[in-house]
Coordinates of C-alpha atoms in Angstrom, one line a residue:
X1 CA -21.7 41.0 44.7
X2 CA -20.0 37.7 45.4
X3 CA -19.3 35.4 42.4
X4 CA -18.3 31.7 42.5
X5 CA -14.6 31.5 41.6
X6 CA -13.6 29.6 38.5
X7 CA -10.7 27.2 38.1
X8 CA -8.2 30.0 37.3
X9 CA -9.1 32.3 40.2
X10 CA -9.3 29.5 42.8
X11 CA -6.5 29.6 45.5
X12 CA -3.7 27.2 45.0
X13 CA -4.1 25.8 48.5
X14 CA -7.7 24.8 47.8
X15 CA -6.7 21.6 45.9
X16 CA -8.5 18.3 45.7
X17 CA -6.3 16.5 48.1
X18 CA -8.0 15.2 51.3
X19 CA -8.0 17.6 54.2
X20 CA -7.7 16.8 57.9
X21 CA -11.1 16.5 59.6
X22 CA -12.1 19.8 61.3
X23 CA -14.6 20.3 64.1
X24 CA -16.9 23.0 62.9
X25 CA -19.5 22.7 65.7
X26 CA -18.5 21.4 69.2
X27 CA -20.5 18.3 70.3
X28 CA -21.9 20.2 73.3
X29 CA -23.8 22.4 71.0
X30 CA -26.0 19.4 70.0
X31 CA -27.1 18.8 73.6
X32 CA -30.7 19.6 73.9
X33 CA -31.2 19.8 70.1
X34 CA -34.3 17.6 70.2
X35 CA -35.7 19.7 73.1
X36 CA -35.0 22.9 71.2
X37 CA -36.9 21.6 68.1
X38 CA -39.8 20.5 70.2
X39 CA -39.8 23.7 72.3
X40 CA -39.6 25.9 69.2
X41 CA -42.6 24.3 67.5
X42 CA -44.7 24.3 70.7
X43 CA -43.8 27.9 71.3
X44 CA -45.2 28.7 67.8
X45 CA -48.4 26.8 68.7
X46 CA -48.8 28.6 72.0
X47 CA -48.3 32.0 70.3
X48 CA -50.8 31.2 67.6
X49 CA -53.3 29.9 70.1
X50 CA -53.0 33.1 72.1
X51 CA -53.7 35.2 69.0
X52 CA -56.7 33.1 67.8
X53 CA -59.9 34.7 69.0
X54 CA -62.0 31.5 68.8
X55 CA -59.4 29.7 70.9
X56 CA -59.3 32.5 73.5
X57 CA -63.0 31.9 74.2
X58 CA -62.5 28.2 74.2
X59 CA -59.4 28.5 76.5
X60 CA -61.4 30.5 79.1
X61 CA -64.2 27.8 79.2
X62 CA -61.7 24.9 79.5
X63 CA -59.7 26.7 82.2
X64 CA -62.8 27.1 84.3
X65 CA -64.8 24.1 83.2
X66 CA -65.1 22.9 86.9
X67 CA -67.1 26.0 87.6
X68 CA -69.5 25.5 84.7
X69 CA -72.9 23.8 85.1
X70 CA -72.8 20.0 84.4
X71 CA -74.9 20.4 81.2
X72 CA -72.3 22.9 79.8
X73 CA -69.2 21.2 81.3
X74 CA -69.8 18.0 79.2
X75 CA -69.3 20.1 76.0
X76 CA -65.7 20.6 77.0
X77 CA -64.8 17.2 78.5
X78 CA -62.6 16.3 75.5
X79 CA -60.5 19.5 75.9
X80 CA -57.6 20.1 78.3
X81 CA -54.6 22.4 78.8
X82 CA -51.1 21.0 79.3
X83 CA -47.9 23.0 79.4
X84 CA -49.8 26.0 78.3
X85 CA -51.1 24.3 75.2
X86 CA -54.8 23.6 74.4
X87 CA -55.4 19.9 73.6
X88 CA -58.4 18.0 72.2
X89 CA -58.5 14.3 72.9
X90 CA -54.9 14.4 74.1
X91 CA -53.9 15.9 70.8
X92 CA -52.4 19.3 70.3
X93 CA -55.1 21.7 69.0
X94 CA -53.7 23.6 66.0
X95 CA -55.3 27.0 65.6
X96 CA -56.4 28.6 62.3
X97 CA -52.8 29.4 61.3
X98 CA -52.0 28.6 57.7
X99 CA -48.2 28.3 58.1
X100 CA -48.5 25.9 61.1
X101 CA -51.0 23.7 59.4
X102 CA -49.1 23.5 56.1
X103 CA -45.9 22.7 58.1
X104 CA -47.6 19.7 59.7
X105 CA -49.1 18.6 56.3
X106 CA -45.7 18.8 54.7
X107 CA -44.0 16.8 57.5
X108 CA -46.7 14.1 57.6
X109 CA -47.1 13.7 53.9
X110 CA -44.1 15.0 51.9
X111 CA -41.2 13.6 54.0
X112 CA -39.6 10.3 53.1
X113 CA -40.6 8.8 56.4
X114 CA -44.2 9.8 55.8
X115 CA -43.9 8.5 52.2
X116 CA -46.4 10.6 50.2
X117 CA -49.3 8.4 51.3
X118 CA -52.9 8.7 50.4
X119 CA -55.9 10.3 52.3
X120 CA -56.4 7.8 55.0
X121 CA -52.8 7.1 55.9
X122 CA -51.8 10.8 56.0
X123 CA -54.9 11.6 58.1
X124 CA -54.1 8.8 60.6
X125 CA -50.5 9.8 60.9
X126 CA -51.4 13.5 61.7
X127 CA -54.2 12.5 64.0
X128 CA -51.8 10.6 66.3
X129 CA -50.6 14.0 67.5
X130 CA -52.6 16.9 66.2
X131 CA -56.2 18.0 65.7
X132 CA -58.0 21.0 64.1
X133 CA -61.5 21.4 62.8
X134 CA -61.8 20.4 59.1
X135 CA -58.6 18.3 59.3
X136 CA -59.9 15.5 57.2
X137 CA -61.1 17.8 54.4
X138 CA -57.8 19.7 54.4
X139 CA -55.7 16.5 54.3
X140 CA -57.8 15.3 51.3
X141 CA -57.3 18.5 49.4
X142 CA -53.5 18.5 50.2
X143 CA -53.0 15.0 49.0
X144 CA -55.2 15.5 45.9
X145 CA -53.2 18.5 44.8
X146 CA -49.8 16.9 45.4
X147 CA -48.2 16.7 41.9
X148 CA -45.7 14.2 43.1
X149 CA -48.5 11.8 44.0
X150 CA -50.5 12.5 40.9
X151 CA -47.5 11.9 38.7
X152 CA -46.0 8.8 40.4
X153 CA -49.2 6.8 41.2
X154 CA -51.3 4.9 38.7
X155 CA -54.9 3.8 38.6
X156 CA -56.4 1.3 41.1
X157 CA -58.4 -1.4 39.5
X158 CA -60.4 -4.0 41.4
X159 CA -58.9 -7.4 40.6
X160 CA -60.4 -10.5 42.2
X161 CA -58.0 -12.5 44.3
X162 CA -58.1 -16.0 45.4
X163 CA -58.9 -16.1 49.2
X164 CA -56.2 -17.9 51.2
X165 CA -56.8 -19.2 54.8
X166 CA -56.7 -16.5 57.4
X167 CA -53.5 -16.7 59.5
X168 CA -53.8 -17.0 63.3
X169 CA -50.6 -15.3 64.5
X170 CA -47.7 -13.1 63.3
X171 CA -45.1 -14.6 61.0
X172 CA -46.6 -18.0 60.8
X173 CA -47.8 -17.5 57.2
X174 CA -45.7 -15.4 54.9
X175 CA -45.5 -14.3 51.3
X176 CA -42.4 -13.9 49.1
X177 CA -41.8 -12.1 45.9
X178 CA -39.1 -10.4 43.9
X179 CA -39.0 -6.9 42.2
X180 CA -36.5 -7.4 39.4
X181 CA -34.8 -5.6 36.5
X182 CA -34.0 -2.4 38.5
X183 CA -31.1 -0.1 37.7
X184 CA -28.0 -1.2 39.6
X185 CA -27.6 0.4 43.0
X186 CA -24.6 -0.5 45.2
X187 CA -24.2 -3.7 43.2
X188 CA -27.9 -4.8 43.6
X189 CA -30.5 -5.0 40.8
X190 CA -33.5 -6.6 42.6
X191 CA -35.6 -6.5 45.8
X192 CA -36.8 -9.5 47.8
X193 CA -40.1 -8.6 49.6
X194 CA -41.2 -10.8 52.5
X195 CA -44.6 -10.1 54.0
X196 CA -46.4 -11.5 57.1
X197 CA -49.9 -12.3 56.0
X198 CA -51.3 -11.8 59.6
X199 CA -49.9 -8.4 60.5
X200 CA -48.9 -7.1 57.0
X201 CA -45.4 -6.4 58.4
X202 CA -42.8 -6.5 55.6
X203 CA -39.1 -6.6 55.0
X204 CA -37.5 -5.2 51.8
X205 CA -34.1 -6.7 51.1
X206 CA -31.8 -5.7 48.2
X207 CA -30.6 -8.7 46.2
X208 CA -29.7 -9.9 42.7
X209 CA -32.0 -11.2 40.0
X210 CA -29.5 -14.1 39.6
X211 CA -30.1 -15.2 43.2
X212 CA -30.3 -19.0 43.3
X213 CA -32.1 -21.2 45.8
X214 CA -29.1 -21.6 48.1
X215 CA -28.4 -17.8 48.2
X216 CA -32.1 -17.1 48.8
X217 CA -32.1 -19.5 51.8
X218 CA -29.1 -17.6 53.2
X219 CA -30.8 -14.3 52.7
X220 CA -33.9 -15.6 54.4
X221 CA -32.0 -16.9 57.5
X222 CA -29.9 -13.7 57.8
X223 CA -32.7 -11.1 57.3
X224 CA -36.0 -12.8 58.3
X225 CA -35.6 -16.0 60.2
X226 CA -33.4 -14.4 62.9
X227 CA -36.2 -12.0 63.7
X228 CA -39.3 -14.1 63.4
X229 CA -38.4 -17.8 63.3
X230 CA -39.6 -20.5 60.9
X231 CA -43.0 -19.9 59.1
X232 CA -45.5 -22.6 58.9
X233 CA -46.5 -21.9 55.3
X234 CA -45.3 -19.7 52.4
X235 CA -47.0 -18.2 49.4
X236 CA -44.8 -17.5 46.4
X237 CA -44.9 -17.3 42.6
X238 CA -44.1 -20.4 40.6
X239 CA -40.9 -19.0 39.3
X240 CA -37.5 -20.7 38.7
X241 CA -36.1 -19.5 42.0
X242 CA -39.0 -20.7 44.2
X243 CA -39.5 -23.9 42.2
X244 CA -36.0 -25.1 42.5
X245 CA -35.5 -28.5 44.0
X246 CA -33.0 -27.2 46.5
X247 CA -35.4 -24.7 48.0
X248 CA -38.2 -27.3 48.1
X249 CA -35.8 -29.6 50.0
X250 CA -35.0 -26.7 52.4
X251 CA -38.7 -26.1 53.0
X252 CA -39.2 -29.7 53.7
X253 CA -36.2 -29.8 56.2
X254 CA -37.7 -26.8 58.0
X255 CA -41.2 -28.2 57.9
X256 CA -42.5 -25.3 55.7
X257 CA -45.3 -26.2 53.5
X258 CA -45.1 -24.5 50.1
X259 CA -48.4 -23.2 48.7
X260 CA -47.5 -21.9 45.2
X261 CA -49.6 -19.4 43.3
X262 CA -51.7 -20.4 40.2
X263 CA -49.5 -20.5 37.1
X264 CA -49.4 -17.5 34.8
X265 CA -51.3 -15.3 37.2
X266 CA -49.0 -13.5 39.7
X267 CA -51.9 -11.7 41.5
X268 CA -53.4 -14.9 42.9
X269 CA -51.2 -14.2 45.9
X270 CA -52.5 -10.6 46.1
X271 CA -50.5 -9.4 49.1
X272 CA -47.1 -9.7 47.4
X273 CA -48.3 -8.0 44.2
X274 CA -49.8 -5.0 46.1
X275 CA -46.8 -4.7 48.4
X276 CA -44.5 -4.7 45.3
X277 CA -46.5 -2.0 43.7
X278 CA -46.3 0.1 47.0
X279 CA -42.5 -0.3 47.1
X280 CA -42.1 0.7 43.5
X281 CA -44.3 3.7 44.1
X282 CA -42.3 4.8 47.2
X283 CA -39.0 4.5 45.3
X284 CA -40.5 6.2 42.3
X285 CA -41.3 9.2 44.5
X286 CA -37.9 9.6 46.2
X287 CA -35.1 8.1 44.1
X288 CA -32.9 10.3 41.9
X289 CA -33.2 10.8 38.1
X290 CA -30.5 8.1 37.4
X291 CA -32.5 5.7 39.7
X292 CA -29.2 4.4 41.2
X293 CA -29.8 5.3 44.8
X294 CA -32.9 3.2 45.6
X295 CA -31.0 0.9 48.0
X296 CA -30.6 3.8 50.5
X297 CA -34.4 4.4 50.5
X298 CA -35.3 0.7 51.2
X299 CA -34.9 0.9 55.1
X300 CA -37.1 4.1 55.1
X301 CA -39.6 2.4 52.8
X302 CA -39.8 -0.6 55.1
X303 CA -40.3 1.6 58.2
X304 CA -42.9 3.7 56.4
X305 CA -44.8 0.6 55.3
X306 CA -44.9 -0.9 58.7
X307 CA -45.7 2.4 60.5
X308 CA -48.9 3.2 58.5
X309 CA -52.3 1.8 59.4
X310 CA -53.2 -1.0 57.1
X311 CA -56.7 -0.6 55.6
X312 CA -57.4 -4.3 56.2
X313 CA -56.3 -4.6 59.8
X314 CA -57.1 -1.1 61.0
X315 CA -53.8 -0.8 62.7
X316 CA -50.1 -0.6 62.0
X317 CA -48.0 -3.7 61.5
X318 CA -45.8 -2.5 64.4
X319 CA -48.9 -2.4 66.7
X320 CA -50.1 -5.9 65.6
X321 CA -46.7 -7.6 66.1
X322 CA -45.2 -5.6 69.0
X323 CA -48.2 -3.9 70.6
X324 CA -46.7 -0.4 70.1
X325 CA -45.8 2.1 67.5
X326 CA -42.1 3.3 67.5
X327 CA -41.2 7.0 67.6
X328 CA -40.3 8.5 64.2
X329 CA -40.8 12.2 64.8
X330 CA -38.6 14.5 67.0
X331 CA -41.7 16.3 68.3
X332 CA -43.5 13.3 69.5
X333 CA -43.5 12.4 73.3
X334 CA -43.2 8.7 74.2
X335 CA -43.3 5.9 71.7
X336 CA -46.9 4.8 71.5
X337 CA -48.9 2.3 73.5
X338 CA -46.6 -0.1 75.3
X339 CA -49.4 -2.4 76.5
X340 CA -49.0 -5.6 74.5
X341 CA -52.5 -7.3 74.2
X342 CA -53.1 -10.8 75.3
X343 CA -52.6 -13.4 72.6
X344 CA -56.1 -14.8 72.7
X345 CA -57.7 -11.3 72.6
X346 CA -55.5 -10.3 69.7
X347 CA -56.4 -13.5 67.8
X348 CA -60.1 -12.9 68.2
X349 CA -59.7 -9.2 67.2
X350 CA -57.8 -10.1 64.1
X351 CA -60.3 -12.7 63.1
X352 CA -63.1 -10.1 63.1
X353 CA -60.8 -7.7 61.2
X354 CA -60.1 -10.2 58.5
X355 CA -63.7 -11.2 58.1
X356 CA -64.6 -7.5 57.7
X357 CA -61.7 -7.0 55.3
X358 CA -62.8 -9.9 53.1
X359 CA -66.3 -8.5 52.9
X360 CA -65.0 -5.0 52.1
X361 CA -62.8 -6.4 49.3
X362 CA -65.7 -8.3 47.8
X363 CA -67.8 -5.1 47.9
X364 CA -65.2 -3.0 46.1
X365 CA -64.6 -5.7 43.5
X366 CA -68.3 -5.5 42.6
X367 CA -68.2 -1.8 41.7
X368 CA -68.1 -0.9 38.1
X369 CA -65.5 1.5 36.8
X370 CA -67.0 4.8 35.7
X371 CA -66.0 6.4 32.4
X372 CA -64.2 9.7 32.1
X373 CA -65.0 12.8 30.0
X374 CA -62.9 15.9 29.3
X375 CA -63.3 19.1 27.4
X376 CA -60.9 21.2 25.3
X377 CA -58.6 23.3 27.6
X378 CA -58.6 20.7 30.5
X379 CA -55.3 19.8 31.9
X380 CA -54.7 16.0 32.2
X381 CA -52.1 13.5 33.2
X382 CA -51.0 11.0 30.6
X383 CA -50.4 7.4 31.7
X384 CA -46.9 6.5 30.4
X385 CA -47.4 2.7 30.1
X386 CA -46.7 2.6 26.4
X387 CA -44.0 5.3 26.3
X388 CA -40.3 4.5 26.3
X389 CA -38.2 7.2 27.9
X390 CA -34.4 7.6 28.4
X391 CA -34.6 6.8 32.1
X392 CA -32.9 3.5 33.1
X393 CA -35.9 1.6 34.5
X394 CA -39.6 1.8 33.7
X395 CA -40.4 0.3 37.1
X396 CA -39.0 3.4 38.9
X397 CA -40.2 6.0 36.3
X398 CA -43.2 8.2 36.9
X399 CA -46.5 6.5 36.1
X400 CA -47.9 9.6 34.5
X401 CA -46.5 12.6 32.6
X402 CA -47.8 16.1 32.3
X403 CA -49.8 18.1 33.0
X404 CA -50.8 18.4 29.3
X405 CA -53.6 20.5 27.8
X406 CA -56.4 18.9 25.7
X407 CA -56.5 20.7 22.4
X408 CA -59.2 18.6 20.6
X409 CA -61.9 16.0 21.4
X410 CA -61.6 13.4 18.6
X411 CA -64.4 11.2 19.9
X412 CA -66.0 10.2 23.2
X413 CA -63.0 7.9 23.7
X414 CA -60.1 9.9 22.2
X415 CA -58.4 13.3 22.8
X416 CA -55.6 15.2 21.3
X417 CA -53.0 16.6 23.7
X418 CA -50.5 19.5 23.4
X419 CA -47.2 17.6 23.8
X420 CA -43.7 19.1 24.1
X421 CA -41.3 18.4 21.2
X422 CA -39.3 16.0 23.4
X423 CA -42.1 13.5 23.3
X424 CA -42.0 12.1 19.8
X425 CA -45.3 10.2 19.6
X426 CA -48.7 10.6 18.0
X427 CA -50.6 13.1 20.2
X428 CA -54.0 11.4 20.2
X429 CA -54.7 9.1 23.2
X430 CA -57.5 6.9 24.5
X431 CA -59.5 8.2 27.4
X432 CA -58.3 5.3 29.6
X433 CA -54.7 6.8 29.4
X434 CA -55.9 10.2 30.8
X435 CA -56.7 11.4 34.3
X436 CA -57.7 14.8 35.5
X437 CA -55.2 17.2 37.1
X438 CA -56.2 18.4 40.6
X439 CA -54.6 21.8 40.9
X440 CA -53.3 23.3 44.1
X441 CA -55.4 26.3 44.7
X442 CA -55.5 26.2 48.5
X443 CA -52.0 25.7 49.6
X444 CA -50.0 27.2 46.8
X445 CA -47.0 25.2 47.8
X446 CA -43.9 24.9 45.6
X447 CA -44.3 21.7 43.7
X448 CA -41.3 19.7 42.6
X449 CA -41.1 19.7 38.8
X450 CA -39.5 16.7 37.2
X451 CA -37.1 16.9 34.3
X452 CA -38.8 16.9 30.8
X453 CA -39.9 13.6 29.4
X454 CA -37.6 12.6 26.5
X455 CA -38.6 9.6 24.5
X456 CA -36.1 7.3 22.8
X457 CA -35.4 8.5 19.3
X458 CA -36.0 6.1 16.4
X459 CA -38.3 3.9 18.4
X460 CA -42.0 3.6 17.8
X461 CA -43.5 4.2 21.2
X462 CA -47.3 4.3 20.6
X463 CA -49.6 2.6 18.1
X464 CA -52.2 4.8 16.5
X465 CA -55.7 3.5 16.9
X466 CA -58.8 4.8 15.1
X467 CA -61.8 5.4 17.3

């Protein structure tokens, strides 16, 4: 049995001094790596399709559909066979193979490029390439039972936003905001978010909370202006940075019309606030415990944000701006639709989309939030809003802790939880701080367990309220 050598038994020639670079794997071994990955997965699909009894019958009908009567042939018009693989609507048909389906779910939900997104975005991402019966229901169950998502994402509450004029073309009307007071990462402690209100394309740029107006203008020119030109109008919070006389003069010189948000209400902008919450959620999911590596995740977060279908526009930001979706997966052929739509056609399409989005937003804002009710023995997540832990930044900490078991129902609005000794707070909580745990009974995947929650000693974290 091999044991790891300690400092005394380690060989003397294995010191800490730098060693000469050694070629462990010749470069020629990497030739065809992408093809091997793709071929390996398709081989698994072919093999699984051959062993699936339902697909065998389907395969025979599709192979001979030209010989079938017209009334029967139309039932198979959406099926085809390419490279020995059955397809449905030009998507690979995944048979009833548990391992294959879970591999796809993990790749299109758990990976950093996929970004641990919700039901609709995960389904859309998978549906670009694959299909199987019951896909939507399985995606919903997979996302619902993901502990990383349940732990890191908070509640969504409908908040009315002030409607701004609908933009007419990409990067003509933009929104700015800062995410500040982050743990230092490669010398940065803040993020500048810049969003195109037309396409929802965004750029996430590391910066400093102390950034002044002149520095902000330099960042804008270096990271945004070089790609998209000068915007016609901007939406930003009325903070010291955006309100500075220098930046106002810069806007005037560039013929940019500032349209500042209403004072003391940062959500009047809406787009910036929601985008900031999304960025924080992404970093919360993937950054390390010390929270000092978030800068390395920003480029992936930006790609992930722009690659997902926006619920308001019905398409990705890449599609809206460039007319195509870039490749991000080794197994994907091509790089999306390369046909860039005509400007007038796109303008009319986007106007209809924005009108529908506005009506949908008003509908959701009119819905009343339903109350929650639990029973003794239920497992719940605890919203950590009022808890102070030892992690450097609350912005990048998990939104919820747990799961914890309910031990007593105090009233219709308060419950007692079984908390570990590391959480030194009163263990009775209002129902609004609790949410049900959705357990993984279907996929039985290995969930990533976070370190225990340790509250700051000697600090009063929660106020006891009598219900």
